[in-house]
Amino acid sequence: QEYTGWEFVIIDDASTDETPQILKSYGDPRIRLFRNEANLGLAKSLNRGIEEARGEFIARIDCDDVSEPSRLRRQLQAMEADSILVLLGTCAYTYDEDTGLAGEMLHPLDNVSIRLAMCYHNPFVHSSVFIRRGVLVNNRLWYDERLPAAQDYELWTRLCKYGRVLNMSNRLITYRWHKENVSATCAE
């Protein structure tokens, strides 16, 4: 990333491969690895990440997606310029690992359009969101661990009442489609 003042909070949800050793091999003090002794699932792991984070903002990313080098810098600048902005997503490129086809995920950009779209679908790419951590913690806003899917969408609906929500038109994430995506497994 072009912006280097980040911490990388990684929640290893009881992986059975060499993930912990690989991550420790980087030797970067900005990488903070937390391992769940048992597989807790996505929502509990995300909540643990929020609790362990020290920064003012949380930039979400899944292990199989890729952030553009300018992502953190651009989103940080936008959040610092708008004190009532609580959630900032981006548009994304997509990559289908089965077919090799690339595409785009385009969503509404402005606060009003996003709020209207939320009545029908999730207008944010989860791996692109940049959130004010203090708003989450101070208002006890957590991912709902009772939901089997769409915990992000549900959290965004509650987060909206604390400030503005926007998407950047920039495609700052490459989202990888594959058979193990939560969107794919929950649609079946």
Coordinates of N, CA and C in Angstrom, one line a residue:
Q1 N 0.8 -1.2 0.0 CA 0.0 0.0 0.0 C 0.9 1.2 0.0
E2 N 0.4 2.3 -0.7 CA 1.1 3.6 -0.7 C 1.1 4.2 0.6
Y3 N 0.0 4.1 1.4 CA -0.1 4.5 2.7 C 0.5 3.5 3.6
T4 N 1.5 3.8 4.4 CA 2.2 2.8 5.2 C 1.9 2.8 6.7
G5 N 1.1 3.7 7.2 CA 0.8 3.8 8.6 C -0.3 2.8 9.1
W6 N -0.4 1.7 8.5 CA -1.5 0.7 8.8 C -1.0 -0.3 9.8
E7 N -2.0 -1.0 10.4 CA -1.8 -2.2 11.1 C -2.6 -3.3 10.4
F8 N -2.2 -4.5 10.3 CA -2.9 -5.5 9.6 C -3.3 -6.6 10.6
V9 N -4.6 -6.5 11.0 CA -5.1 -7.4 12.0 C -5.7 -8.6 11.2
I10 N -5.1 -9.7 11.5 CA -5.5 -11.0 10.8 C -6.1 -11.9 11.8
I11 N -7.3 -12.4 11.5 CA -7.9 -13.3 12.4 C -7.9 -14.7 11.6
D12 N -7.1 -15.6 12.2 CA -6.9 -16.9 11.6 C -8.0 -17.8 12.3
D13 N -9.0 -18.1 11.6 CA -10.2 -18.8 12.2 C -9.9 -20.3 12.2
A14 N -8.8 -20.7 13.0 CA -8.5 -22.1 13.2 C -8.1 -22.8 11.9
S15 N -7.3 -22.2 11.0 CA -6.9 -22.8 9.8 C -6.1 -24.1 10.1
T16 N -6.1 -25.0 9.1 CA -5.4 -26.3 9.3 C -4.2 -26.4 8.4
D17 N -3.9 -25.3 7.7 CA -2.7 -25.3 6.8 C -1.6 -24.5 7.4
E18 N -0.7 -24.0 6.6 CA 0.5 -23.4 7.1 C 0.3 -21.8 7.3
T19 N -0.9 -21.4 7.3 CA -1.2 -19.9 7.3 C -0.4 -19.2 8.5
P20 N -0.5 -19.7 9.7 CA 0.2 -19.0 10.8 C 1.8 -18.9 10.6
Q21 N 2.4 -19.9 10.1 CA 3.8 -19.9 9.8 C 4.2 -18.9 8.7
I22 N 3.3 -18.9 7.7 CA 3.6 -18.0 6.5 C 3.5 -16.6 7.0
L23 N 2.4 -16.3 7.7 CA 2.2 -14.9 8.2 C 3.3 -14.4 9.1
K24 N 3.8 -15.3 10.0 CA 4.9 -15.0 11.0 C 6.2 -14.8 10.2
S25 N 6.4 -15.4 9.1 CA 7.6 -15.3 8.3 C 7.8 -13.9 7.7
Y26 N 6.8 -13.1 7.6 CA 7.0 -11.8 7.1 C 7.8 -10.9 8.0
G27 N 7.7 -11.1 9.3 CA 8.5 -10.3 10.2 C 8.1 -8.8 10.2
D28 N 6.9 -8.4 9.9 CA 6.5 -7.0 9.8 C 5.7 -6.7 11.1
P29 N 6.2 -5.8 12.0 CA 5.5 -5.6 13.2 C 4.1 -5.0 13.0
R30 N 3.8 -4.5 11.9 CA 2.4 -4.0 11.6 C 1.4 -5.1 11.5
I31 N 1.9 -6.4 11.2 CA 1.0 -7.5 11.1 C 0.8 -8.1 12.5
R32 N -0.5 -8.1 12.9 CA -0.9 -8.6 14.2 C -1.8 -9.8 13.9
L33 N -1.3 -11.0 14.2 CA -2.0 -12.2 14.0 C -2.7 -12.7 15.2
F34 N -4.0 -13.0 15.1 CA -4.8 -13.6 16.2 C -5.4 -14.9 15.7
R35 N -5.2 -16.0 16.5 CA -5.7 -17.3 16.0 C -6.8 -17.7 16.9
N36 N -8.0 -18.1 16.3 CA -9.1 -18.7 17.0 C -8.7 -20.2 17.3
E37 N -8.8 -20.7 18.5 CA -8.5 -22.1 18.8 C -9.5 -23.0 18.1
A38 N -10.7 -22.6 17.9 CA -11.7 -23.4 17.2 C -12.3 -22.5 16.1
N39 N -12.8 -23.1 15.1 CA -13.5 -22.3 14.0 C -14.7 -21.6 14.6
L40 N -14.7 -20.3 14.6 CA -15.8 -19.5 15.1 C -16.8 -19.0 14.1
G41 N -16.3 -19.0 12.8 CA -17.2 -18.5 11.8 C -16.8 -17.0 11.5
L42 N -17.4 -16.5 10.4 CA -17.1 -15.2 9.9 C -17.5 -14.1 10.8
A43 N -18.7 -14.0 11.3 CA -19.2 -12.9 12.1 C -18.4 -12.8 13.4
K44 N -18.2 -13.9 14.1 CA -17.4 -13.8 15.4 C -16.0 -13.4 15.1
S45 N -15.4 -13.9 14.0 CA -14.0 -13.5 13.7 C -13.9 -12.0 13.3
L46 N -14.9 -11.5 12.6 CA -15.0 -10.1 12.2 C -15.1 -9.2 13.5
N47 N -15.9 -9.6 14.4 CA -16.1 -8.9 15.7 C -14.8 -8.9 16.5
R48 N -14.1 -10.0 16.4 CA -12.8 -10.1 17.1 C -11.8 -9.1 16.5
G49 N -11.8 -9.0 15.2 CA -11.0 -8.1 14.5 C -11.2 -6.6 14.9
I50 N -12.5 -6.3 15.0 CA -12.9 -4.9 15.4 C -12.3 -4.7 16.9
E51 N -12.5 -5.6 17.7 CA -12.0 -5.5 19.1 C -10.5 -5.4 19.2
E52 N -9.8 -6.1 18.4 CA -8.3 -6.2 18.5 C -7.7 -5.0 17.8
A53 N -8.4 -4.3 16.8 CA -7.9 -3.2 16.1 C -7.6 -2.0 17.0
R54 N -6.5 -1.3 16.7 CA -6.1 -0.1 17.5 C -6.4 1.2 16.7
G55 N -6.6 1.1 15.4 CA -6.6 2.3 14.6 C -8.0 3.0 14.7
E56 N -8.0 4.2 14.1 CA -9.2 5.0 14.1 C -10.2 4.5 13.0
F57 N -9.6 3.8 12.0 CA -10.4 3.3 10.9 C -10.2 1.8 10.7
I58 N -11.2 1.2 10.2 CA -11.0 -0.2 9.8 C -11.3 -0.4 8.3
A59 N -10.3 -0.9 7.6 CA -10.4 -1.2 6.2 C -10.6 -2.7 6.1
R60 N -11.7 -3.2 5.6 CA -12.0 -4.6 5.5 C -11.4 -5.2 4.2
I61 N -10.9 -6.4 4.3 CA -10.5 -7.2 3.1 C -10.6 -8.7 3.5
D62 N -11.0 -9.4 2.5 CA -11.0 -10.9 2.6 C -9.7 -11.4 2.1
C63 N -9.3 -12.6 2.6 CA -8.0 -13.2 2.3 C -7.8 -13.5 0.8
D64 N -8.9 -13.6 0.0 CA -8.8 -14.0 -1.4 C -9.0 -12.8 -2.3
D65 N -9.2 -11.6 -1.8 CA -9.4 -10.4 -2.6 C -8.1 -9.6 -2.6
V66 N -8.0 -8.6 -3.5 CA -6.8 -7.8 -3.6 C -7.2 -6.3 -3.6
S67 N -6.4 -5.6 -2.8 CA -6.6 -4.1 -2.7 C -5.6 -3.4 -3.7
E68 N -6.0 -2.4 -4.4 CA -5.1 -1.6 -5.2 C -4.2 -0.9 -4.3
P69 N -2.9 -0.6 -4.8 CA -1.9 0.1 -3.9 C -2.4 1.4 -3.4
S70 N -3.3 2.1 -4.0 CA -3.7 3.4 -3.6 C -5.0 3.4 -2.7
R71 N -5.5 2.2 -2.4 CA -6.8 2.1 -1.7 C -6.7 2.8 -0.3
L72 N -5.9 2.4 0.6 CA -5.9 3.0 1.9 C -5.7 4.5 1.9
R73 N -4.8 4.9 1.1 CA -4.5 6.4 1.0 C -5.8 7.1 0.6
R74 N -6.4 6.7 -0.5 CA -7.6 7.3 -1.0 C -8.8 7.3 -0.1
Q75 N -9.0 6.2 0.6 CA -10.1 6.1 1.5 C -9.8 6.9 2.8
L76 N -8.6 6.9 3.2 CA -8.3 7.7 4.4 C -8.5 9.2 4.1
Q77 N -8.0 9.6 3.0 CA -8.1 11.0 2.6 C -9.6 11.4 2.6
A78 N -10.5 10.6 2.0 CA -11.9 10.9 1.9 C -12.5 10.9 3.3
M79 N -12.2 10.0 4.2 CA -12.7 10.0 5.5 C -12.3 11.2 6.4
E80 N -11.0 11.5 6.2 CA -10.5 12.7 7.0 C -11.1 14.0 6.5
A81 N -11.5 14.1 5.3 CA -12.1 15.3 4.7 C -13.6 15.4 5.0
D82 N -14.2 14.4 5.6 CA -15.7 14.4 5.8 C -15.9 13.7 7.2
S83 N -16.1 14.6 8.2 CA -16.2 14.0 9.6 C -17.5 13.3 9.9
I84 N -18.5 13.4 9.0 CA -19.7 12.7 9.3 C -19.9 11.5 8.4
L85 N -18.8 11.2 7.6 CA -18.8 10.0 6.8 C -18.4 8.8 7.7
V86 N -19.3 7.8 7.8 CA -19.0 6.7 8.7 C -18.6 5.4 8.0
L87 N -19.0 5.3 6.7 CA -18.8 4.1 5.9 C -18.5 4.5 4.5
L88 N -17.4 4.0 4.0 CA -16.9 4.4 2.6 C -16.5 3.1 1.9
G89 N -17.3 2.8 0.9 CA -16.9 1.6 0.0 C -16.3 2.1 -1.3
T90 N -16.0 1.1 -2.1 CA -15.5 1.4 -3.5 C -16.2 0.5 -4.5
C91 N -16.1 0.8 -5.7 CA -16.5 -0.1 -6.7 C -15.3 -1.1 -6.9
A92 N -15.5 -2.2 -7.7 CA -14.5 -3.2 -7.7 C -14.4 -3.9 -9.1
Y93 N -13.3 -4.4 -9.3 CA -13.1 -5.3 -10.4 C -13.5 -6.7 -9.9
T94 N -13.9 -7.6 -10.8 CA -14.2 -9.0 -10.4 C -13.3 -9.9 -11.3
Y95 N -13.0 -11.0 -10.7 CA -12.2 -12.0 -11.4 C -12.8 -13.4 -11.1
D96 N -13.2 -14.1 -12.1 CA -13.8 -15.4 -11.9 C -12.7 -16.4 -12.1
E97 N -12.3 -17.1 -11.1 CA -11.2 -18.1 -11.1 C -11.5 -19.3 -12.0
D98 N -12.8 -19.6 -12.2 CA -13.1 -20.8 -13.1 C -13.0 -20.4 -14.5
T99 N -13.5 -19.3 -14.9 CA -13.6 -18.9 -16.3 C -12.5 -18.0 -16.8
G100 N -11.8 -17.3 -15.8 CA -10.8 -16.3 -16.1 C -11.4 -15.0 -16.6
L101 N -12.8 -14.9 -16.6 CA -13.4 -13.7 -17.0 C -13.3 -12.6 -16.0
A102 N -13.1 -11.4 -16.4 CA -13.0 -10.2 -15.5 C -14.3 -9.3 -15.8
G103 N -14.7 -8.6 -14.8 CA -15.8 -7.7 -14.9 C -15.7 -6.6 -13.8
E104 N -16.8 -6.0 -13.5 CA -16.8 -4.9 -12.6 C -18.1 -5.0 -11.7
M105 N -17.9 -4.6 -10.5 CA -19.0 -4.4 -9.5 C -19.2 -2.9 -9.3
L106 N -20.3 -2.4 -9.9 CA -20.6 -1.0 -9.8 C -21.8 -0.8 -8.8
H107 N -21.7 0.1 -7.9 CA -22.8 0.4 -7.0 C -23.1 1.9 -6.9
P108 N -24.2 2.2 -6.3 CA -24.5 3.7 -6.2 C -23.4 4.3 -5.4
L109 N -23.2 5.6 -5.7 CA -22.1 6.3 -5.1 C -22.5 7.3 -3.9
D110 N -23.6 8.0 -4.1 CA -24.0 9.0 -3.1 C -24.8 8.5 -2.0
N111 N -24.9 9.2 -0.9 CA -25.6 8.8 0.3 C -27.1 8.5 0.1
V112 N -27.8 9.3 -0.6 CA -29.2 9.1 -0.9 C -29.4 7.9 -1.7
S113 N -28.7 7.7 -2.8 CA -28.8 6.6 -3.7 C -28.5 5.3 -3.0
I114 N -27.5 5.3 -2.1 CA -27.1 4.1 -1.4 C -28.2 3.7 -0.4
R115 N -28.8 4.7 0.3 CA -29.8 4.4 1.3 C -31.1 3.8 0.6
L116 N -31.4 4.3 -0.6 CA -32.5 3.8 -1.4 C -32.2 2.4 -1.8
A117 N -31.0 2.1 -2.3 CA -30.6 0.8 -2.8 C -30.6 -0.2 -1.7
M118 N -30.3 0.2 -0.4 CA -30.3 -0.7 0.7 C -31.7 -1.3 1.0
C119 N -32.7 -0.7 0.5 CA -34.0 -1.3 0.6 C -34.2 -2.6 -0.2
Y120 N -33.3 -2.8 -1.2 CA -33.4 -3.9 -2.1 C -32.2 -4.9 -2.1
H121 N -31.0 -4.3 -1.9 CA -29.8 -5.1 -2.0 C -28.6 -4.4 -1.2
N122 N -27.6 -5.2 -1.1 CA -26.4 -4.6 -0.4 C -25.6 -3.8 -1.4
P123 N -25.5 -2.5 -1.2 CA -24.8 -1.6 -2.2 C -23.3 -1.4 -1.9
F124 N -22.7 -2.3 -1.1 CA -21.3 -2.3 -0.8 C -20.6 -3.6 -1.1
V125 N -19.3 -3.5 -1.6 CA -18.5 -4.6 -1.7 C -17.8 -4.7 -0.3
H126 N -18.1 -5.8 0.4 CA -17.6 -6.0 1.8 C -16.1 -5.8 1.9
S127 N -15.3 -6.3 0.9 CA -13.9 -6.2 1.0 C -13.4 -4.8 0.7
S128 N -14.3 -3.9 0.4 CA -13.9 -2.5 0.1 C -14.2 -1.5 1.2
V129 N -14.9 -1.9 2.2 CA -15.4 -0.9 3.2 C -14.3 -0.4 4.1
F130 N -14.5 0.9 4.4 CA -13.6 1.6 5.3 C -14.5 2.3 6.3
I131 N -14.3 2.0 7.6 CA -15.3 2.4 8.6 C -14.6 3.1 9.7
R132 N -15.3 4.0 10.3 CA -14.9 4.7 11.5 C -15.0 3.7 12.7
R133 N -13.9 3.2 13.2 CA -14.0 2.2 14.3 C -14.7 2.7 15.5
G134 N -14.5 4.0 15.9 CA -15.1 4.6 17.0 C -16.6 4.5 17.0
V135 N -17.2 4.7 15.8 CA -18.6 4.7 15.7 C -19.1 3.3 16.0
L136 N -18.4 2.3 15.5 CA -18.8 0.9 15.8 C -18.7 0.6 17.3
V137 N -17.5 0.9 17.9 CA -17.3 0.5 19.3 C -18.1 1.4 20.2
N138 N -18.2 2.7 20.0 CA -19.0 3.5 20.9 C -20.5 3.3 20.9
N139 N -21.0 2.7 19.8 CA -22.4 2.5 19.7 C -22.7 1.0 19.8
R140 N -21.7 0.2 20.1 CA -21.9 -1.3 20.3 C -22.5 -1.9 19.0
L141 N -21.9 -1.5 17.9 CA -22.3 -2.0 16.6 C -21.4 -3.2 16.2
W142 N -21.9 -4.4 16.2 CA -21.1 -5.6 15.9 C -21.8 -6.3 14.8
Y143 N -21.1 -7.1 14.1 CA -21.7 -8.1 13.1 C -22.6 -9.0 13.9
D144 N -23.8 -9.2 13.5 CA -24.8 -10.1 14.2 C -24.4 -11.5 14.0
E145 N -23.9 -12.2 15.1 CA -23.4 -13.5 15.0 C -24.5 -14.6 14.9
R146 N -25.7 -14.2 15.0 CA -26.8 -15.1 14.9 C -27.2 -15.4 13.4
L147 N -26.8 -14.5 12.5 CA -27.2 -14.6 11.1 C -26.2 -15.5 10.4
P148 N -26.7 -16.4 9.5 CA -25.9 -17.3 8.8 C -25.2 -16.6 7.6
A149 N -25.7 -15.5 7.1 CA -25.2 -14.8 6.0 C -25.7 -13.4 6.1
A150 N -25.1 -12.5 5.2 CA -25.5 -11.1 5.1 C -25.3 -10.3 6.3
Q151 N -24.4 -10.7 7.2 CA -24.1 -9.9 8.4 C -23.6 -8.6 8.1
D152 N -22.9 -8.4 7.0 CA -22.4 -7.1 6.6 C -23.5 -6.2 6.2
Y153 N -24.4 -6.6 5.4 CA -25.6 -5.9 4.9 C -26.4 -5.4 6.1
E154 N -26.6 -6.3 7.1 CA -27.4 -6.0 8.3 C -26.7 -4.9 9.1
L155 N -25.4 -5.0 9.2 CA -24.6 -4.0 10.0 C -24.7 -2.7 9.3
W156 N -24.6 -2.6 8.0 CA -24.6 -1.3 7.3 C -25.9 -0.6 7.5
T157 N -27.0 -1.4 7.6 CA -28.3 -0.8 7.8 C -28.4 -0.1 9.2
R158 N -27.7 -0.6 10.2 CA -27.7 0.0 11.5 C -26.7 1.1 11.5
L159 N -25.6 1.0 10.8 CA -24.5 2.0 10.8 C -25.0 3.3 10.1
C160 N -25.9 3.2 9.2 CA -26.4 4.4 8.5 C -27.0 5.5 9.3
K161 N -27.5 5.1 10.5 CA -28.1 6.2 11.3 C -27.1 7.0 12.0
Y162 N -25.8 6.7 11.9 CA -24.8 7.4 12.6 C -24.0 8.4 11.7
G163 N -24.3 8.5 10.4 CA -23.7 9.4 9.5 C -23.9 9.0 8.1
R164 N -23.1 9.7 7.3 CA -23.2 9.5 5.8 C -22.5 8.2 5.4
V165 N -23.0 7.6 4.3 CA -22.4 6.4 3.7 C -22.2 6.7 2.2
L166 N -21.0 6.4 1.7 CA -20.7 6.6 0.3 C -19.9 5.5 -0.3
N167 N -19.9 5.4 -1.6 CA -19.0 4.6 -2.4 C -18.2 5.4 -3.3
M168 N -16.9 5.1 -3.4 CA -16.1 5.8 -4.4 C -16.2 5.1 -5.8
S169 N -16.2 5.9 -6.8 CA -16.3 5.3 -8.2 C -15.1 4.5 -8.6
N170 N -14.0 4.8 -7.9 CA -12.7 4.1 -8.2 C -12.9 2.6 -7.9
R171 N -12.3 1.8 -8.7 CA -12.3 0.3 -8.5 C -11.0 0.0 -7.7
L172 N -11.1 -0.1 -6.4 CA -9.9 -0.2 -5.6 C -9.7 -1.6 -5.0
I173 N -10.6 -2.5 -5.4 CA -10.6 -3.9 -5.0 C -10.7 -4.8 -6.2
T174 N -10.1 -5.9 -6.2 CA -10.4 -7.0 -7.1 C -11.0 -8.1 -6.3
Y175 N -12.3 -8.4 -6.6 CA -13.1 -9.4 -5.9 C -13.0 -10.7 -6.7
R176 N -12.6 -11.7 -6.0 CA -12.5 -13.0 -6.7 C -13.7 -13.9 -6.5
W177 N -14.4 -14.2 -7.6 CA -15.5 -15.1 -7.6 C -15.0 -16.6 -7.6
H178 N -15.5 -17.4 -6.7 CA -15.2 -18.8 -6.8 C -16.3 -19.6 -6.0
K179 N -16.2 -20.9 -6.1 CA -17.3 -21.7 -5.5 C -17.4 -21.6 -4.0
E180 N -16.3 -21.1 -3.3 CA -16.3 -21.0 -1.8 C -16.8 -19.7 -1.3
N181 N -17.1 -18.7 -2.2 CA -17.6 -17.4 -1.8 C -18.8 -17.6 -0.9
V182 N -19.0 -16.8 0.1 CA -20.2 -16.8 0.9 C -21.4 -16.6 0.1
S183 N -21.3 -15.6 -0.8 CA -22.4 -15.3 -1.7 C -22.8 -16.5 -2.5
A184 N -21.9 -17.3 -3.0 CA -22.2 -18.5 -3.8 C -22.7 -19.6 -2.9
T185 N -22.1 -19.9 -1.7 CA -22.6 -21.0 -0.9 C -23.9 -20.7 -0.3
C186 N -24.2 -19.5 0.1 CA -25.5 -19.1 0.7 C -26.6 -19.0 -0.4
A187 N -26.3 -18.9 -1.6 CA -27.3 -18.8 -2.7 C -27.9 -20.1 -3.1
E188 N -27.2 -21.2 -2.7 CA -27.6 -22.5 -3.1 C -28.7 -23.0 -2.2

